[in-house]
Amino acid sequence: MDATSEVYSGSRKLHEEETAEIPETAHQISTDSWFQVGFVLTTGINSAYVLGYSGNVMIPLGWIGGVIGLILATAISLYANALIAKLHEYGGVRHIRYRDLAGFIYGKKAYSLTWGLQYVNLFMINTGFIILAGQALKAAYVLFKDDHAMKLPHFIAISGVVCAIFAIGIPHLSALRIWLGFSTVFSLIYIVIAFVLSLQDGLEAPARSYDIPGTKISRIFTTIGAAASLVFAFNTGMLPEIQATVRKPVVENMMKALYFQFTAGVVPLYAVCFVGYWAYGNKTSSYLLNNVNGPIWVKAMANIAAFLQTVIALHVCLFLFFLSTPDFLLLENLISCSYCCL
């Protein structure tokens, strides 16, 4: 009897999933494996932002606060993302956007508020990616020609153009595919180089201070900033949009992707963050590659890899940033019609 009930329950669940209503969208729905989605999520958390956590998280919080904060942020983020993932199919509808889910449960006001907050969040993330790419490009440039002829704004502008060109060439999130492989390679390059050179510097350097710098007032603000970085580190702010691309069964496959992200995916982040802080103490830069010592060509390769990976990582957010705008579907249809008329 129990076995029969389980079979019936499983069949009913499968039927509900297959008949779930899907809103009109520019997404590629149910096309990606959980492994590809896991790599999309891992690409986000192991972007070049990881090179800043030693300085932006560990210095304001210290060893105890930083380690506990990162572990808690990991656990809480996994729990929160799992809850959102399990609500993807709710009430016979697949909620492929944060605002759709909020509106379905809480009403129109929650829909509008969530849309606005997500729009601001993704805008700030994308802006940060472009600035970070410019910083990496400048760091590579000054290794060979430190003449101050080109300033950071010049490199940010170049990065913005490169990101725009790349975004035009990739029509939707599912089309990243092979680029996720490149992203992984680029991430490994700058993470391994940063880790190895920091470890080498740490073994050779004299004793360094791990005291939290600043006045009481400044520590309050830096602690708030560090807490914000912890929240950002493991959360994309667009989980339903990413989950929309995963193949059925969407909830089970998304959970696999999340487990991949929060196990294998967080190891590089932890490694770079802790070793960087251990090696340089409270003198750690907000961009770790500015601290490391080593062959110029090795540091140049790390910076260029950070730049290229940032371009790919930004595209994940950039596509979903435009997707979160109400007129994106209309815009895509107009573009499609234009191509048809050519």
XYZ file of C-alpha atoms in Angstrom:
342
model
C 0.000 0.000 0.000
C 2.820 2.375 0.874
C 4.634 1.550 -2.356
C 1.460 2.216 -4.344
C 1.023 5.569 -2.612
C 4.600 6.530 -3.387
C 4.176 5.636 -7.057
C 0.936 7.615 -7.216
C 2.532 10.581 -5.475
C 5.503 10.514 -7.835
C 3.271 10.268 -10.901
C 1.116 13.130 -9.671
C 4.181 15.279 -9.028
C 5.524 14.567 -12.520
C 2.154 15.388 -14.072
C 1.925 18.682 -12.196
C 5.432 19.597 -13.300
C 4.705 18.847 -16.945
C 1.445 20.816 -16.887
C 2.778 23.787 -14.913
C 2.046 27.077 -16.641
C 5.095 28.947 -17.971
C 4.844 32.744 -18.329
C 5.789 34.422 -21.601
C 9.501 35.103 -21.538
C 12.679 35.518 -23.561
C 14.282 32.734 -21.522
C 15.392 29.443 -22.996
C 13.202 27.255 -20.787
C 14.299 23.815 -19.523
C 17.268 23.469 -21.870
C 20.271 23.161 -19.537
C 21.573 20.331 -17.385
C 21.988 20.815 -13.647
C 25.747 20.610 -14.150
C 25.748 23.561 -16.548
C 23.557 25.552 -14.181
C 25.921 24.634 -11.348
C 28.785 26.062 -13.369
C 26.800 29.252 -14.001
C 26.340 29.663 -10.246
C 29.971 28.784 -9.537
C 31.117 31.280 -12.159
C 29.280 33.966 -10.232
C 30.806 33.274 -6.823
C 34.332 32.679 -8.165
C 34.496 35.777 -10.295
C 37.383 38.181 -9.794
C 35.470 39.544 -6.804
C 37.127 36.743 -4.781
C 40.397 38.644 -5.100
C 38.935 41.355 -2.893
C 37.486 39.372 -0.003
C 40.794 39.135 1.869
C 40.866 42.907 2.118
C 37.168 43.743 2.187
C 35.919 40.978 4.497
C 38.800 39.617 6.544
C 40.465 42.915 7.495
C 37.305 44.526 8.988
C 36.230 41.306 10.755
C 39.548 39.697 11.681
C 40.229 35.977 11.820
C 37.404 34.970 14.135
C 34.727 37.218 12.663
C 35.827 36.573 9.092
C 35.906 32.781 9.325
C 32.635 32.547 11.250
C 31.033 35.103 8.954
C 31.992 33.227 5.790
C 30.791 29.887 7.152
C 27.496 31.369 8.353
C 27.011 33.216 5.069
C 27.564 29.966 3.180
C 25.079 27.996 5.287
C 22.400 30.703 5.355
C 22.746 31.374 1.633
C 22.376 27.680 0.806
C 19.268 27.454 2.977
C 17.707 30.604 1.499
C 18.467 29.595 -2.085
C 17.081 26.113 -1.468
C 13.808 27.628 -0.238
C 13.530 29.795 -3.346
C 14.372 26.842 -5.587
C 11.621 24.726 -4.032
C 9.083 27.500 -4.674
C 9.899 27.579 -8.379
C 6.744 25.613 -9.148
C 4.008 26.902 -6.909
C 0.281 27.048 -7.504
C 0.541 25.312 -10.872
C 2.826 28.013 -12.288
C 6.576 28.107 -12.898
C 7.808 31.354 -11.366
C 10.791 32.161 -13.551
C 11.430 35.627 -12.113
C 11.788 36.839 -8.549
C 9.115 39.465 -9.046
C 6.650 36.891 -10.401
C 7.051 34.733 -7.308
C 6.745 37.711 -4.959
C 3.682 38.994 -6.792
C 1.998 35.591 -6.822
C 2.406 35.162 -3.062
C 2.160 38.719 -1.710
C 0.432 40.772 -4.398
C 1.149 43.685 -6.734
C 3.015 45.846 -4.225
C 5.492 43.061 -3.526
C 5.838 42.513 -7.281
C 6.784 46.153 -7.867
C 9.056 46.357 -4.824
C 10.902 43.157 -5.744
C 11.317 44.266 -9.347
C 12.766 47.606 -8.246
C 15.153 46.092 -5.719
C 16.341 43.432 -8.152
C 16.850 46.029 -10.864
C 19.026 48.140 -8.551
C 20.905 45.068 -7.317
C 21.763 43.815 -10.796
C 22.669 47.314 -11.974
C 25.149 47.686 -9.108
C 26.612 44.213 -9.701
C 27.096 44.905 -13.410
C 28.675 48.276 -12.689
C 31.013 46.612 -10.206
C 31.994 43.974 -12.756
C 32.945 46.620 -15.314
C 34.994 48.545 -12.746
C 36.650 45.308 -11.619
C 37.495 44.376 -15.205
C 39.020 47.815 -15.688
C 41.063 47.414 -12.517
C 42.402 44.050 -13.693
C 43.255 45.488 -17.101
C 45.078 48.418 -15.532
C 46.994 46.100 -13.182
C 48.233 44.166 -16.214
C 49.143 47.378 -18.046
C 51.229 48.924 -15.252
C 53.337 45.780 -15.007
C 54.893 46.726 -18.337
C 54.375 50.484 -18.645
C 53.792 52.452 -15.468
C 53.795 55.883 -17.113
C 50.418 57.057 -15.775
C 49.413 57.977 -19.321
C 46.292 55.852 -19.013
C 44.132 56.165 -15.933
C 41.641 53.748 -14.413
C 38.644 55.425 -16.154
C 40.241 54.654 -19.530
C 40.486 50.964 -18.683
C 36.935 50.946 -17.325
C 35.716 52.392 -20.630
C 37.628 49.743 -22.586
C 36.160 47.044 -20.354
C 32.655 48.367 -20.913
C 33.072 48.190 -24.681
C 34.454 44.639 -24.527
C 31.604 43.531 -22.251
C 29.029 45.054 -24.603
C 30.521 43.329 -27.653
C 30.574 39.990 -25.855
C 26.981 40.428 -24.687
C 25.823 41.124 -28.245
C 27.459 37.907 -29.424
C 25.743 35.756 -26.781
C 21.964 35.966 -27.317
C 20.817 34.214 -24.135
C 22.047 32.563 -20.956
C 21.940 29.009 -22.308
C 24.256 30.010 -25.158
C 27.150 30.452 -22.725
C 27.894 26.693 -22.742
C 31.524 26.555 -23.973
C 32.207 29.968 -22.457
C 31.559 28.477 -19.040
C 34.500 26.181 -19.712
C 36.677 29.161 -20.590
C 35.418 30.927 -17.484
C 36.468 27.978 -15.336
C 39.941 27.966 -16.883
C 40.345 31.721 -16.374
C 39.138 31.427 -12.777
C 41.602 28.641 -12.057
C 44.441 30.693 -13.534
C 44.048 33.761 -11.330
C 42.934 31.786 -8.269
C 45.883 29.368 -8.442
C 48.364 32.166 -9.126
C 46.984 34.349 -6.333
C 46.988 31.384 -3.943
C 50.509 30.180 -4.778
C 52.151 33.615 -4.806
C 50.376 34.633 -1.596
C 51.453 31.398 0.066
C 55.024 31.980 -1.065
C 54.985 35.563 0.228
C 53.441 34.455 3.505
C 56.138 31.860 4.117
C 58.919 34.357 3.421
C 57.435 37.477 5.016
C 58.138 38.608 8.589
C 55.434 38.670 11.244
C 52.427 40.754 10.215
C 49.589 42.308 12.131
C 46.026 41.014 12.033
C 44.633 43.766 14.237
C 41.500 45.420 12.904
C 42.560 48.926 11.819
C 40.675 52.198 12.155
C 38.751 54.140 14.760
C 35.595 52.884 16.449
C 33.414 54.822 14.021
C 35.293 53.673 10.931
C 35.178 50.073 12.149
C 31.391 50.237 12.289
C 31.199 51.237 8.643
C 33.834 48.753 7.480
C 32.030 45.987 9.378
C 28.770 46.893 7.641
C 30.602 46.807 4.318
C 32.110 43.415 5.136
C 28.676 42.048 6.071
C 27.302 43.310 2.758
C 30.145 41.549 0.947
C 29.307 38.310 2.756
C 25.683 38.525 1.646
C 26.729 39.266 -1.926
C 29.465 36.616 -2.091
C 27.169 33.584 -2.358
C 23.977 35.024 -3.838
C 23.293 35.939 -7.444
C 20.032 37.800 -6.844
C 18.465 35.990 -9.805
C 18.023 32.360 -8.819
C 14.525 31.896 -10.348
C 15.756 33.316 -13.656
C 18.640 30.844 -13.705
C 16.412 27.981 -12.563
C 14.109 28.633 -15.509
C 16.803 27.262 -17.817
C 17.308 23.950 -15.991
C 15.802 20.743 -17.357
C 12.988 18.863 -15.662
C 12.595 17.915 -12.899
C 13.465 21.532 -12.208
C 13.462 21.478 -8.407
C 15.579 18.345 -8.031
C 18.049 19.455 -10.681
C 18.317 22.931 -9.201
C 19.078 21.457 -5.798
C 21.909 19.455 -7.370
C 23.269 22.660 -8.898
C 23.066 24.439 -5.539
C 24.849 21.611 -3.736
C 27.583 21.794 -6.370
C 27.863 25.554 -5.906
C 28.043 25.398 -2.115
C 30.511 22.496 -1.919
C 33.052 22.377 -4.735
C 32.205 25.913 -5.795
C 33.125 27.637 -2.529
C 36.516 25.942 -2.039
C 38.465 28.335 -4.327
C 36.838 31.348 -2.660
C 37.800 30.148 0.810
C 41.340 29.288 -0.277
C 42.127 32.678 -1.800
C 40.381 34.636 0.934
C 42.103 32.956 3.882
C 45.570 32.564 2.367
C 45.596 36.150 1.124
C 44.746 37.493 4.571
C 47.231 35.150 6.251
C 50.027 36.297 3.934
C 49.573 40.070 4.193
C 47.536 40.656 7.352
C 45.783 43.993 7.636
C 47.859 45.341 4.740
C 45.995 43.163 2.263
C 44.815 45.095 -0.776
C 41.210 45.145 -1.939
C 42.605 43.561 -5.119
C 44.880 40.733 -3.989
C 46.995 40.634 -7.143
C 48.339 44.072 -6.195
C 49.998 42.463 -3.155
C 51.619 39.395 -4.652
C 55.261 39.193 -5.692
C 56.434 37.028 -8.552
C 57.440 36.964 -12.220
C 55.861 39.759 -14.226
C 54.522 37.406 -16.880
C 52.789 35.291 -14.226
C 51.099 38.298 -12.646
C 50.161 39.615 -16.082
C 48.563 36.285 -16.968
C 46.579 36.335 -13.724
C 45.316 39.870 -14.341
C 44.361 39.159 -17.943
C 42.566 35.980 -16.848
C 40.702 38.004 -14.212
C 39.690 40.518 -16.874
C 38.426 37.869 -19.296
C 36.579 35.912 -16.621
C 34.896 39.100 -15.440
C 33.606 39.732 -18.955
C 31.989 36.279 -18.983
C 30.678 36.521 -15.420
C 29.158 39.920 -16.120
C 27.191 38.483 -19.022
C 25.274 36.200 -16.666
C 24.093 39.256 -14.738
C 23.823 41.512 -17.784
C 21.417 39.261 -19.642
C 19.220 38.846 -16.595
C 19.453 42.565 -15.888
C 17.836 43.316 -19.243
C 15.491 40.371 -18.825
C 14.175 41.968 -15.643
C 12.970 45.009 -17.592
C 9.323 44.903 -18.712
C 10.087 45.808 -22.328
C 12.814 43.223 -22.915
C 10.531 40.661 -24.540
C 9.130 43.315 -26.874
C 12.663 44.410 -27.730
C 13.715 40.846 -28.494
C 10.691 40.350 -30.742
C 11.484 43.552 -32.631
C 15.081 42.433 -33.141
C 13.895 39.018 -34.346
C 11.530 40.674 -36.814
C 14.354 42.868 -38.077
C 16.487 39.808 -38.799
C 13.580 38.157 -40.593
C 13.205 41.184 -42.850
C 16.848 41.170 -43.909
